[in-house]
Amino acid sequence: MDEFDPGNEEIMEATFRALGEQGHRNLTIQDIADEFDKSKSLLYYHYDSKEMLFADLFRYISQKFLEELQLTEGSPKAQLHHLIDRLLPGTIDEERYAAQVALLELRSQIPHVDVYAEQYTEIDSLFKRTVSDIIRTGIEQGQFHEVDPEQEANLLVSAVSGMRTRRLTSADFSVEAARQTLFAHLHTRLFKETASYE
Amino acid sequence: MDEFDPGNEEIMEATFRALGEQGHRNLTIQDIADEFDKSKSLLYYHYDSKEMLFADLFRYISQKFLEELQLTEGSPKAQLHHLIDRLLPGTIDEERYAAQVALLELRSQIPHVDVYAEQYTEIDSLFKRTVSDIIRTGIEQGQFHEVDPEQEANLLVSAVSGMRTRRLTSADFSVEAARQTLFAHLHTRLFKETASYE
């Protein structure tokens, strides 16, 4: 995946804010410039079109998402718990909310923008691989029941992904109920009673 | 939910085609008029802004989605199978693909457009209620294991919803694997061996 240039982070934060306020649809580069504290010419120097800026935004958000997929120390059980905590936190701060809204907006453009499609395909695969690797390790260590790691990862990734989108798009969605649903599923289907959390 | 006026169906089909070709972002009402076979003045007569047209498109797509949620005859097991067949078919024709892309695009605008938010919240709730009602009936009839109907519906709705979005946004996504995953889950977790398909 193309690397995101960390020098442009403040521009990305301004883009988040502009997106959070009025959405993707009618956003102009001027709206983003309005949210950007530094010299506007700096913005125009880096990005001469909205398309370039959004392509970089996708890189930036992808990188943030990949950071959330980084495994923590601990048993496979703890790793799955932490992953759900990071991807579906009980409460969500403004910046993360803006990032999730922006990711949803960019994802919705994937059928029309090839560069987004390539990037998202990579993210989706990595997400699935991360989960199936944890499950495989859990089974090998005798802590998880003998499920099909690929199928179980497919179900979990789809459910978490669906919950993240439902959280943004349905007013009645309860993240607490969603988390309980996931943890209950893992405890029934995956974790043996003896599975260690440490 | 507001009713969609069926007299405008051909306009909606033209909107799908225009959306399928170039996406939401820069779409003008003229692009839609270009896809519309009948008099352009008819289009402008019905919709004097893109916002009004998209609000109606959301109604139209919502109605199509609600039709897919209609229960078929048969046992609870058959009903869940058919629901997955309709929501996640093995192959997808052009019109349905365009409808799913359009729904994703409109969903991505929900954080910014209240009228979409209300509509989608209703769809999401109805989807979940449809699934939990089937599960409850299956348990009452002694065909399903005694799961928590709400939690199981929450998991299934999220997984199906996530799979529908992943199908549109990840090139590596296999709908066949996704369907197998769902059916395997239902057979392990929900259906008793004696559950009737008829």
Tab-separated table of C-alpha atoms in Angstrom:
chain	number	residue	atom	x	y	z
A	1	MET	CA	0.000	0.000	0.000
A	2	ASP	CA	1.258	3.524	-0.735
A	3	GLU	CA	2.636	5.216	2.323
A	4	PHE	CA	0.957	8.267	3.734
A	5	ASP	CA	3.273	11.277	4.135
A	6	PRO	CA	3.105	12.158	7.861
A	7	GLY	CA	3.937	15.790	7.026
A	8	ASN	CA	0.383	16.145	5.771
A	9	GLU	CA	-1.302	15.046	8.986
A	10	GLU	CA	-2.656	18.490	9.861
A	11	ILE	CA	-4.240	18.781	6.442
A	12	MET	CA	-5.917	15.438	7.026
A	13	GLU	CA	-7.261	16.588	10.380
A	14	ALA	CA	-8.718	19.678	8.681
A	15	THR	CA	-10.302	17.405	6.074
A	16	PHE	CA	-11.893	15.298	8.811
A	17	ARG	CA	-13.392	18.355	10.399
A	18	ALA	CA	-14.771	19.630	7.089
A	19	LEU	CA	-16.152	16.174	6.263
A	20	GLY	CA	-17.688	15.836	9.703
A	21	GLU	CA	-19.475	19.120	9.270
A	22	GLN	CA	-20.978	18.787	5.847
A	23	GLY	CA	-20.093	15.465	4.296
A	24	HIS	CA	-18.412	14.355	1.173
A	25	ARG	CA	-20.974	15.283	-1.371
A	26	ASN	CA	-20.596	18.976	-1.868
A	27	LEU	CA	-17.279	19.473	-0.132
A	28	THR	CA	-14.864	21.824	-1.869
A	29	ILE	CA	-11.147	22.180	-1.329
A	30	GLN	CA	-11.962	25.687	-0.101
A	31	ASP	CA	-14.088	24.201	2.735
A	32	ILE	CA	-11.066	22.210	3.813
A	33	ALA	CA	-8.839	25.262	3.541
A	34	ASP	CA	-11.309	27.052	5.845
A	35	GLU	CA	-10.702	24.380	8.507
A	36	PHE	CA	-6.954	24.497	8.081
A	37	ASP	CA	-5.144	26.740	10.535
A	38	LYS	CA	-1.977	27.215	8.567
A	39	SER	CA	-1.355	28.934	5.260
A	40	LYS	CA	-3.898	28.026	2.637
A	41	SER	CA	-1.192	28.110	0.005
A	42	LEU	CA	0.427	25.171	1.809
A	43	LEU	CA	-2.748	23.177	1.273
A	44	TYR	CA	-2.919	24.097	-2.391
A	45	TYR	CA	0.784	23.397	-2.754
A	46	HIS	CA	0.264	19.802	-1.611
A	47	TYR	CA	-3.058	19.108	-3.251
A	48	ASP	CA	-4.193	20.695	-6.444
A	49	SER	CA	-7.380	18.657	-6.649
A	50	LYS	CA	-9.977	17.246	-4.306
A	51	GLU	CA	-9.384	13.796	-5.810
A	52	MET	CA	-5.712	13.839	-4.797
A	53	LEU	CA	-6.613	15.022	-1.338
A	54	PHE	CA	-9.239	12.322	-0.861
A	55	ALA	CA	-6.882	9.641	-2.157
A	56	ASP	CA	-4.426	10.719	0.525
A	57	LEU	CA	-7.202	10.851	3.106
A	58	PHE	CA	-8.004	7.236	2.288
A	59	ARG	CA	-4.328	6.368	2.854
A	60	TYR	CA	-4.346	8.220	6.159
A	61	ILE	CA	-7.543	6.607	7.421
A	62	SER	CA	-6.353	3.200	6.236
A	63	GLN	CA	-3.197	3.636	8.236
A	64	LYS	CA	-5.188	4.558	11.338
A	65	PHE	CA	-7.358	1.494	10.833
A	66	LEU	CA	-4.290	-0.710	10.422
A	67	GLU	CA	-2.940	0.668	13.690
A	68	GLU	CA	-6.150	-0.491	15.361
A	69	LEU	CA	-5.493	-3.975	13.996
A	70	GLN	CA	-2.039	-4.160	15.628
A	71	LEU	CA	-1.981	-7.084	17.988
A	72	THR	CA	-1.508	-6.521	21.676
A	73	GLU	CA	0.424	-8.808	23.987
A	74	GLY	CA	-1.466	-11.605	25.629
A	75	SER	CA	-3.368	-14.783	24.941
A	76	PRO	CA	-5.481	-15.243	21.788
A	77	LYS	CA	-8.575	-14.668	23.936
A	78	ALA	CA	-7.203	-11.354	25.203
A	79	GLN	CA	-6.184	-10.366	21.682
A	80	LEU	CA	-9.710	-10.864	20.331
A	81	HIS	CA	-11.155	-8.927	23.269
A	82	HIS	CA	-8.779	-6.035	22.689
A	83	LEU	CA	-9.418	-6.019	18.971
A	84	ILE	CA	-13.159	-5.655	19.536
A	85	ASP	CA	-12.492	-2.967	22.151
A	86	ARG	CA	-10.500	-0.963	19.635
A	87	LEU	CA	-12.781	-1.476	16.641
A	88	LEU	CA	-16.055	-1.156	18.518
A	89	PRO	CA	-15.365	0.929	21.605
A	90	GLY	CA	-18.201	1.593	24.046
A	91	THR	CA	-17.810	5.317	23.525
A	92	ILE	CA	-16.221	7.058	20.609
A	93	ASP	CA	-14.430	10.402	20.647
A	94	GLU	CA	-15.068	13.087	18.057
A	95	GLU	CA	-11.930	12.436	16.036
A	96	ARG	CA	-12.565	8.709	15.740
A	97	TYR	CA	-16.170	9.306	14.868
A	98	ALA	CA	-15.080	11.680	12.101
A	99	ALA	CA	-12.574	9.087	10.867
A	100	GLN	CA	-15.238	6.375	10.742
A	101	VAL	CA	-17.671	8.645	8.915
A	102	ALA	CA	-14.953	9.587	6.425
A	103	LEU	CA	-14.040	5.927	5.882
A	104	LEU	CA	-17.677	5.083	5.234
A	105	GLU	CA	-17.966	7.923	2.738
A	106	LEU	CA	-14.812	6.890	0.916
A	107	ARG	CA	-15.889	3.226	0.935
A	108	SER	CA	-19.166	4.212	-0.680
A	109	GLN	CA	-17.138	5.620	-3.593
A	110	ILE	CA	-15.193	2.392	-4.129
A	111	PRO	CA	-17.380	1.142	-6.985
A	112	HIS	CA	-16.356	4.299	-8.848
A	113	VAL	CA	-12.762	4.956	-7.782
A	114	ASP	CA	-10.195	2.238	-8.522
A	115	VAL	CA	-7.506	3.555	-6.216
A	116	TYR	CA	-9.861	3.320	-3.220
A	117	ALA	CA	-10.875	-0.187	-4.261
A	118	GLU	CA	-7.297	-1.473	-4.241
A	119	GLN	CA	-6.623	0.071	-0.889
A	120	TYR	CA	-9.762	-1.198	0.759
A	121	THR	CA	-9.302	-4.708	-0.597
A	122	GLU	CA	-5.932	-4.776	1.140
A	123	ILE	CA	-7.414	-3.539	4.426
A	124	ASP	CA	-10.250	-6.041	4.307
A	125	SER	CA	-7.848	-8.926	3.642
A	126	LEU	CA	-5.519	-7.873	6.405
A	127	PHE	CA	-8.418	-7.551	8.857
A	128	LYS	CA	-9.576	-11.049	8.011
A	129	ARG	CA	-6.060	-12.496	8.180
A	130	THR	CA	-5.445	-10.875	11.567
A	131	VAL	CA	-8.551	-12.495	13.024
A	132	SER	CA	-8.022	-15.917	11.435
A	133	ASP	CA	-4.389	-15.968	12.669
A	134	ILE	CA	-5.528	-15.323	16.242
A	135	ILE	CA	-8.132	-18.074	15.966
A	136	ARG	CA	-5.622	-20.512	14.505
A	137	THR	CA	-3.198	-19.801	17.351
A	138	GLY	CA	-5.970	-20.224	19.912
A	139	ILE	CA	-6.845	-23.625	18.471
A	140	GLU	CA	-3.190	-24.710	18.318
A	141	GLN	CA	-2.710	-23.737	21.949
A	142	GLY	CA	-5.775	-25.769	22.897
A	143	GLN	CA	-7.596	-22.666	24.184
A	144	PHE	CA	-10.240	-22.424	21.440
A	145	HIS	CA	-12.661	-25.006	20.147
A	146	GLU	CA	-11.807	-26.567	16.798
A	147	VAL	CA	-13.704	-24.253	14.471
A	148	ASP	CA	-12.844	-23.469	10.854
A	149	PRO	CA	-10.584	-20.405	11.337
A	150	GLU	CA	-11.409	-18.929	7.930
A	151	GLN	CA	-15.167	-19.215	8.354
A	152	GLU	CA	-15.121	-17.948	11.908
A	153	ALA	CA	-12.929	-14.984	10.867
A	154	ASN	CA	-15.255	-14.259	7.955
A	155	LEU	CA	-18.239	-14.167	10.306
A	156	LEU	CA	-16.487	-11.998	12.900
A	157	VAL	CA	-15.024	-9.521	10.410
A	158	SER	CA	-18.401	-9.162	8.681
A	159	ALA	CA	-20.250	-8.744	11.970
A	160	VAL	CA	-17.794	-6.144	13.325
A	161	SER	CA	-17.764	-4.336	9.999
A	162	GLY	CA	-21.574	-4.384	9.858
A	163	MET	CA	-21.808	-3.132	13.439
A	164	ARG	CA	-19.400	-0.277	12.762
A	165	THR	CA	-21.545	0.832	9.818
A	166	ARG	CA	-24.842	0.317	11.660
A	167	ARG	CA	-23.469	2.397	14.515
A	168	LEU	CA	-23.035	5.342	12.133
A	169	THR	CA	-26.265	4.892	10.228
A	170	SER	CA	-28.988	3.690	12.584
A	171	ALA	CA	-30.158	5.838	15.486
A	172	ASP	CA	-31.513	2.803	17.361
A	173	PHE	CA	-28.270	0.856	17.219
A	174	SER	CA	-26.900	0.002	20.652
A	175	VAL	CA	-23.153	-0.453	20.712
A	176	GLU	CA	-23.421	-1.989	24.167
A	177	ALA	CA	-25.809	-4.671	22.888
A	178	ALA	CA	-23.533	-5.237	19.894
A	179	ARG	CA	-20.481	-5.755	22.086
A	180	GLN	CA	-22.390	-8.132	24.342
A	181	THR	CA	-23.532	-10.038	21.263
A	182	LEU	CA	-19.971	-10.440	20.015
A	183	PHE	CA	-18.530	-11.452	23.378
A	184	ALA	CA	-21.370	-13.910	24.006
A	185	HIS	CA	-20.735	-15.408	20.580
A	186	LEU	CA	-17.005	-15.768	21.245
A	187	HIS	CA	-17.597	-17.368	24.631
A	188	THR	CA	-20.109	-19.853	23.262
A	189	ARG	CA	-18.462	-20.702	20.010
A	190	LEU	CA	-14.760	-20.155	20.409
A	191	PHE	CA	-13.333	-19.931	23.920
A	192	LYS	CA	-12.949	-23.106	25.962
A	193	GLU	CA	-13.792	-22.675	29.632
A	194	THR	CA	-10.122	-23.093	30.415
A	195	ALA	CA	-9.004	-20.387	27.953
A	196	SER	CA	-6.636	-17.946	29.596
A	197	TYR	CA	-7.215	-14.217	29.405
A	198	GLU	CA	-3.590	-13.446	30.290
B	1	MET	CA	-42.186	5.680	6.519
B	2	ASP	CA	-43.174	7.988	3.663
B	3	GLU	CA	-44.527	6.144	0.693
B	4	PHE	CA	-42.716	6.208	-2.597
B	5	ASP	CA	-44.878	7.365	-5.530
B	6	PRO	CA	-44.765	4.473	-8.039
B	7	GLY	CA	-45.357	6.907	-10.908
B	8	ASN	CA	-41.752	7.988	-10.510
B	9	GLU	CA	-40.247	4.535	-10.938
B	10	GLU	CA	-38.719	5.271	-14.358
B	11	ILE	CA	-36.995	8.343	-12.964
B	12	MET	CA	-35.540	6.185	-10.197
B	13	GLU	CA	-34.262	3.662	-12.720
B	14	ALA	CA	-32.556	6.492	-14.616
B	15	THR	CA	-31.022	7.679	-11.354
B	16	PHE	CA	-29.657	4.191	-10.677
B	17	ARG	CA	-28.029	4.101	-14.075
B	18	ALA	CA	-26.464	7.528	-13.632
B	19	LEU	CA	-25.270	6.603	-10.120
B	20	GLY	CA	-23.892	3.278	-11.367
B	21	GLU	CA	-21.873	5.075	-14.000
B	22	GLN	CA	-20.287	7.848	-12.041
B	23	GLY	CA	-21.302	7.770	-8.442
B	24	HIS	CA	-22.927	10.130	-6.089
B	25	ARG	CA	-20.231	12.651	-5.652
B	26	ASN	CA	-20.381	14.808	-8.719
B	27	LEU	CA	-23.728	13.702	-10.056
B	28	THR	CA	-25.927	16.470	-11.440
B	29	ILE	CA	-29.617	16.366	-12.156
B	30	GLN	CA	-28.633	16.828	-15.814
B	31	ASP	CA	-26.710	13.500	-15.702
B	32	ILE	CA	-29.892	11.822	-14.546
B	33	ALA	CA	-31.909	13.596	-17.216
B	34	ASP	CA	-29.418	12.213	-19.772
B	35	GLU	CA	-30.275	8.673	-18.650
B	36	PHE	CA	-34.000	9.329	-18.676
B	37	ASP	CA	-35.746	8.255	-21.883
B	38	LYS	CA	-38.807	10.426	-21.517
B	39	SER	CA	-39.204	14.172	-21.552
B	40	LYS	CA	-36.627	15.931	-19.430
B	41	SER	CA	-39.221	18.473	-18.387
B	42	LEU	CA	-41.101	15.628	-16.682
B	43	LEU	CA	-38.032	15.001	-14.547
B	44	TYR	CA	-37.677	18.662	-13.649
B	45	TYR	CA	-41.408	18.871	-13.019
B	46	HIS	CA	-41.137	16.186	-10.330
B	47	TYR	CA	-37.794	17.135	-8.835
B	48	ASP	CA	-36.441	20.616	-8.753
B	49	SER	CA	-33.401	19.703	-6.711
B	50	LYS	CA	-30.977	16.812	-6.443
B	51	GLU	CA	-31.712	16.611	-2.721
B	52	MET	CA	-35.400	15.950	-3.354
B	53	LEU	CA	-34.563	13.372	-5.957
B	54	PHE	CA	-32.133	11.562	-3.675
B	55	ALA	CA	-34.602	11.625	-0.799
B	56	ASP	CA	-37.080	9.884	-3.084
B	57	LEU	CA	-34.396	7.493	-4.276
B	58	PHE	CA	-33.804	6.511	-0.663
B	59	ARG	CA	-37.544	5.833	-0.297
B	60	TYR	CA	-37.529	3.754	-3.451
B	61	ILE	CA	-34.483	1.689	-2.482
B	62	SER	CA	-35.826	1.272	1.046
B	63	GLN	CA	-39.026	-0.124	-0.395
B	64	LYS	CA	-37.091	-2.592	-2.567
B	65	PHE	CA	-35.103	-3.656	0.478
B	66	LEU	CA	-38.285	-4.106	2.506
B	67	GLU	CA	-39.658	-6.312	-0.283
B	68	GLU	CA	-36.589	-8.517	0.100
B	69	LEU	CA	-37.418	-8.857	3.794
B	70	GLN	CA	-40.926	-10.182	3.059
B	71	LEU	CA	-41.256	-13.606	4.591
B	72	THR	CA	-41.832	-16.603	2.373
B	73	GLU	CA	-43.999	-19.572	3.301
B	74	GLY	CA	-42.320	-22.423	5.095
B	75	SER	CA	-40.587	-23.361	8.297
B	76	PRO	CA	-38.398	-20.893	10.221
B	77	LYS	CA	-35.342	-22.719	8.851
B	78	ALA	CA	-36.564	-22.255	5.267
B	79	GLN	CA	-37.381	-18.617	5.964
B	80	LEU	CA	-33.853	-17.866	7.168
B	81	HIS	CA	-32.394	-19.678	4.152
B	82	HIS	CA	-34.576	-17.694	1.754
B	83	LEU	CA	-33.797	-14.420	3.486
B	84	ILE	CA	-30.071	-14.993	3.033
B	85	ASP	CA	-30.664	-16.046	-0.588
B	86	ARG	CA	-32.419	-12.781	-1.285
B	87	LEU	CA	-30.074	-10.500	0.637
B	88	LEU	CA	-26.865	-12.217	-0.383
B	89	PRO	CA	-27.564	-13.967	-3.680
B	90	GLY	CA	-24.779	-16.001	-5.299
B	91	THR	CA	-24.918	-13.814	-8.378
B	92	ILE	CA	-26.289	-10.329	-8.628
B	93	ASP	CA	-27.860	-8.709	-11.685
B	94	GLU	CA	-26.975	-5.233	-12.839
B	95	GLU	CA	-30.068	-3.546	-11.457
B	96	ARG	CA	-29.655	-5.040	-8.003
B	97	TYR	CA	-25.990	-4.211	-7.967
B	98	ALA	CA	-26.820	-0.599	-8.840
B	99	ALA	CA	-29.441	-0.539	-6.069
B	100	GLN	CA	-26.948	-1.825	-3.501
B	101	VAL	CA	-24.314	0.696	-4.596
B	102	ALA	CA	-26.876	3.485	-4.387
B	103	LEU	CA	-27.986	2.357	-0.921
B	104	LEU	CA	-24.382	2.339	0.266
B	105	GLU	CA	-23.837	5.830	-1.104
B	106	LEU	CA	-26.969	7.157	0.534
B	107	ARG	CA	-26.119	5.405	3.811
B	108	SER	CA	-22.728	7.099	3.798
B	109	GLN	CA	-24.557	10.457	3.821
B	110	ILE	CA	-26.670	9.558	6.864
B	111	PRO	CA	-24.463	11.392	9.364
B	112	HIS	CA	-25.231	14.552	7.360
B	113	VAL	CA	-28.824	14.109	6.163
B	114	ASP	CA	-31.515	13.681	8.819
B	115	VAL	CA	-34.204	12.382	6.487
B	116	TYR	CA	-31.968	9.493	5.412
B	117	ALA	CA	-31.136	8.750	9.039
B	118	GLU	CA	-34.779	8.367	10.027
B	119	GLN	CA	-35.482	6.127	7.082
B	120	TYR	CA	-32.479	3.904	7.583
B	121	THR	CA	-33.116	3.542	11.301
B	122	GLU	CA	-36.543	2.164	10.432
B	123	ILE	CA	-35.105	-0.281	7.875
B	124	ASP	CA	-32.424	-1.483	10.262
B	125	SER	CA	-34.974	-2.055	13.049
B	126	LEU	CA	-37.345	-3.894	10.750
B	127	PHE	CA	-34.520	-6.097	9.450
B	128	LYS	CA	-33.547	-7.021	12.988
B	129	ARG	CA	-37.141	-7.622	14.063
B	130	THR	CA	-37.784	-9.838	11.041
B	131	VAL	CA	-34.824	-12.053	11.926
B	132	SER	CA	-35.515	-12.171	15.669
B	133	ASP	CA	-39.181	-13.069	15.015
B	134	ILE	CA	-38.142	-16.021	12.837
B	135	ILE	CA	-35.705	-17.197	15.505
B	136	ARG	CA	-38.314	-16.856	18.254
B	137	THR	CA	-40.799	-18.908	16.222
B	138	GLY	CA	-38.143	-21.548	15.516
B	139	ILE	CA	-37.441	-21.875	19.232
B	140	GLU	CA	-41.135	-21.995	20.134
B	141	GLN	CA	-41.691	-24.759	17.584
B	142	GLY	CA	-38.779	-26.706	19.064
B	143	GLN	CA	-36.833	-26.541	15.796
B	144	PHE	CA	-34.091	-24.158	16.931
B	145	HIS	CA	-31.760	-24.340	19.914
B	146	GLU	CA	-32.584	-22.036	22.809
B	147	VAL	CA	-30.471	-19.022	21.899
B	148	ASP	CA	-31.136	-15.408	22.826
B	149	PRO	CA	-33.236	-14.303	19.798
B	150	GLU	CA	-32.174	-10.648	20.079
B	151	GLN	CA	-28.470	-11.381	20.283
B	152	GLU	CA	-28.564	-13.958	17.522
B	153	ALA	CA	-30.533	-11.554	15.289
B	154	ASN	CA	-28.072	-8.775	16.069
B	155	LEU	CA	-25.169	-10.998	15.018
B	156	LEU	CA	-26.879	-12.197	11.837
B	157	VAL	CA	-28.099	-8.764	10.733
B	158	SER	CA	-24.655	-7.280	11.336
B	159	ALA	CA	-22.907	-10.121	9.508
B	160	VAL	CA	-25.250	-9.989	6.501
B	161	SER	CA	-25.049	-6.217	6.414
B	162	GLY	CA	-21.243	-6.339	6.656
B	163	MET	CA	-21.060	-8.957	3.915
B	164	ARG	CA	-23.262	-6.911	1.599
B	165	THR	CA	-20.948	-3.920	2.054
B	166	ARG	CA	-17.761	-5.985	1.795
B	167	ARG	CA	-19.102	-7.485	-1.427
B	168	LEU	CA	-19.278	-4.000	-2.953
B	169	THR	CA	-16.001	-2.706	-1.557
B	170	SER	CA	-13.458	-5.525	-1.483
B	171	ALA	CA	-12.262	-7.181	-4.681
B	172	ASP	CA	-11.172	-10.321	-2.813
B	173	PHE	CA	-14.512	-10.874	-1.133
B	174	SER	CA	-16.067	-14.244	-2.004
B	175	VAL	CA	-19.821	-14.271	-1.747
B	176	GLU	CA	-19.790	-18.068	-1.975
B	177	ALA	CA	-17.530	-18.309	1.079
B	178	ALA	CA	-19.723	-15.764	2.879
B	179	ARG	CA	-22.875	-17.758	2.220
B	180	GLN	CA	-21.198	-20.972	3.377
B	181	THR	CA	-20.059	-19.168	6.505
B	182	LEU	CA	-23.589	-18.033	7.309
B	183	PHE	CA	-25.208	-21.394	6.614
B	184	ALA	CA	-22.548	-23.235	8.607
B	185	HIS	CA	-23.152	-20.841	11.492
B	186	LEU	CA	-26.917	-21.369	11.361
B	187	HIS	CA	-26.534	-25.136	11.250
B	188	THR	CA	-24.128	-25.201	14.170
B	189	ARG	CA	-25.717	-22.610	16.366
B	190	LEU	CA	-29.396	-22.487	15.561
B	191	PHE	CA	-30.935	-25.420	13.695
B	192	LYS	CA	-31.589	-28.638	15.563
B	193	GLU	CA	-30.850	-31.746	13.524
B	194	THR	CA	-34.575	-32.421	13.399
B	195	ALA	CA	-35.432	-28.927	12.089
B	196	SER	CA	-37.711	-29.143	9.093
B	197	TYR	CA	-36.903	-27.299	5.888
B	198	GLU	CA	-40.502	-27.544	4.628
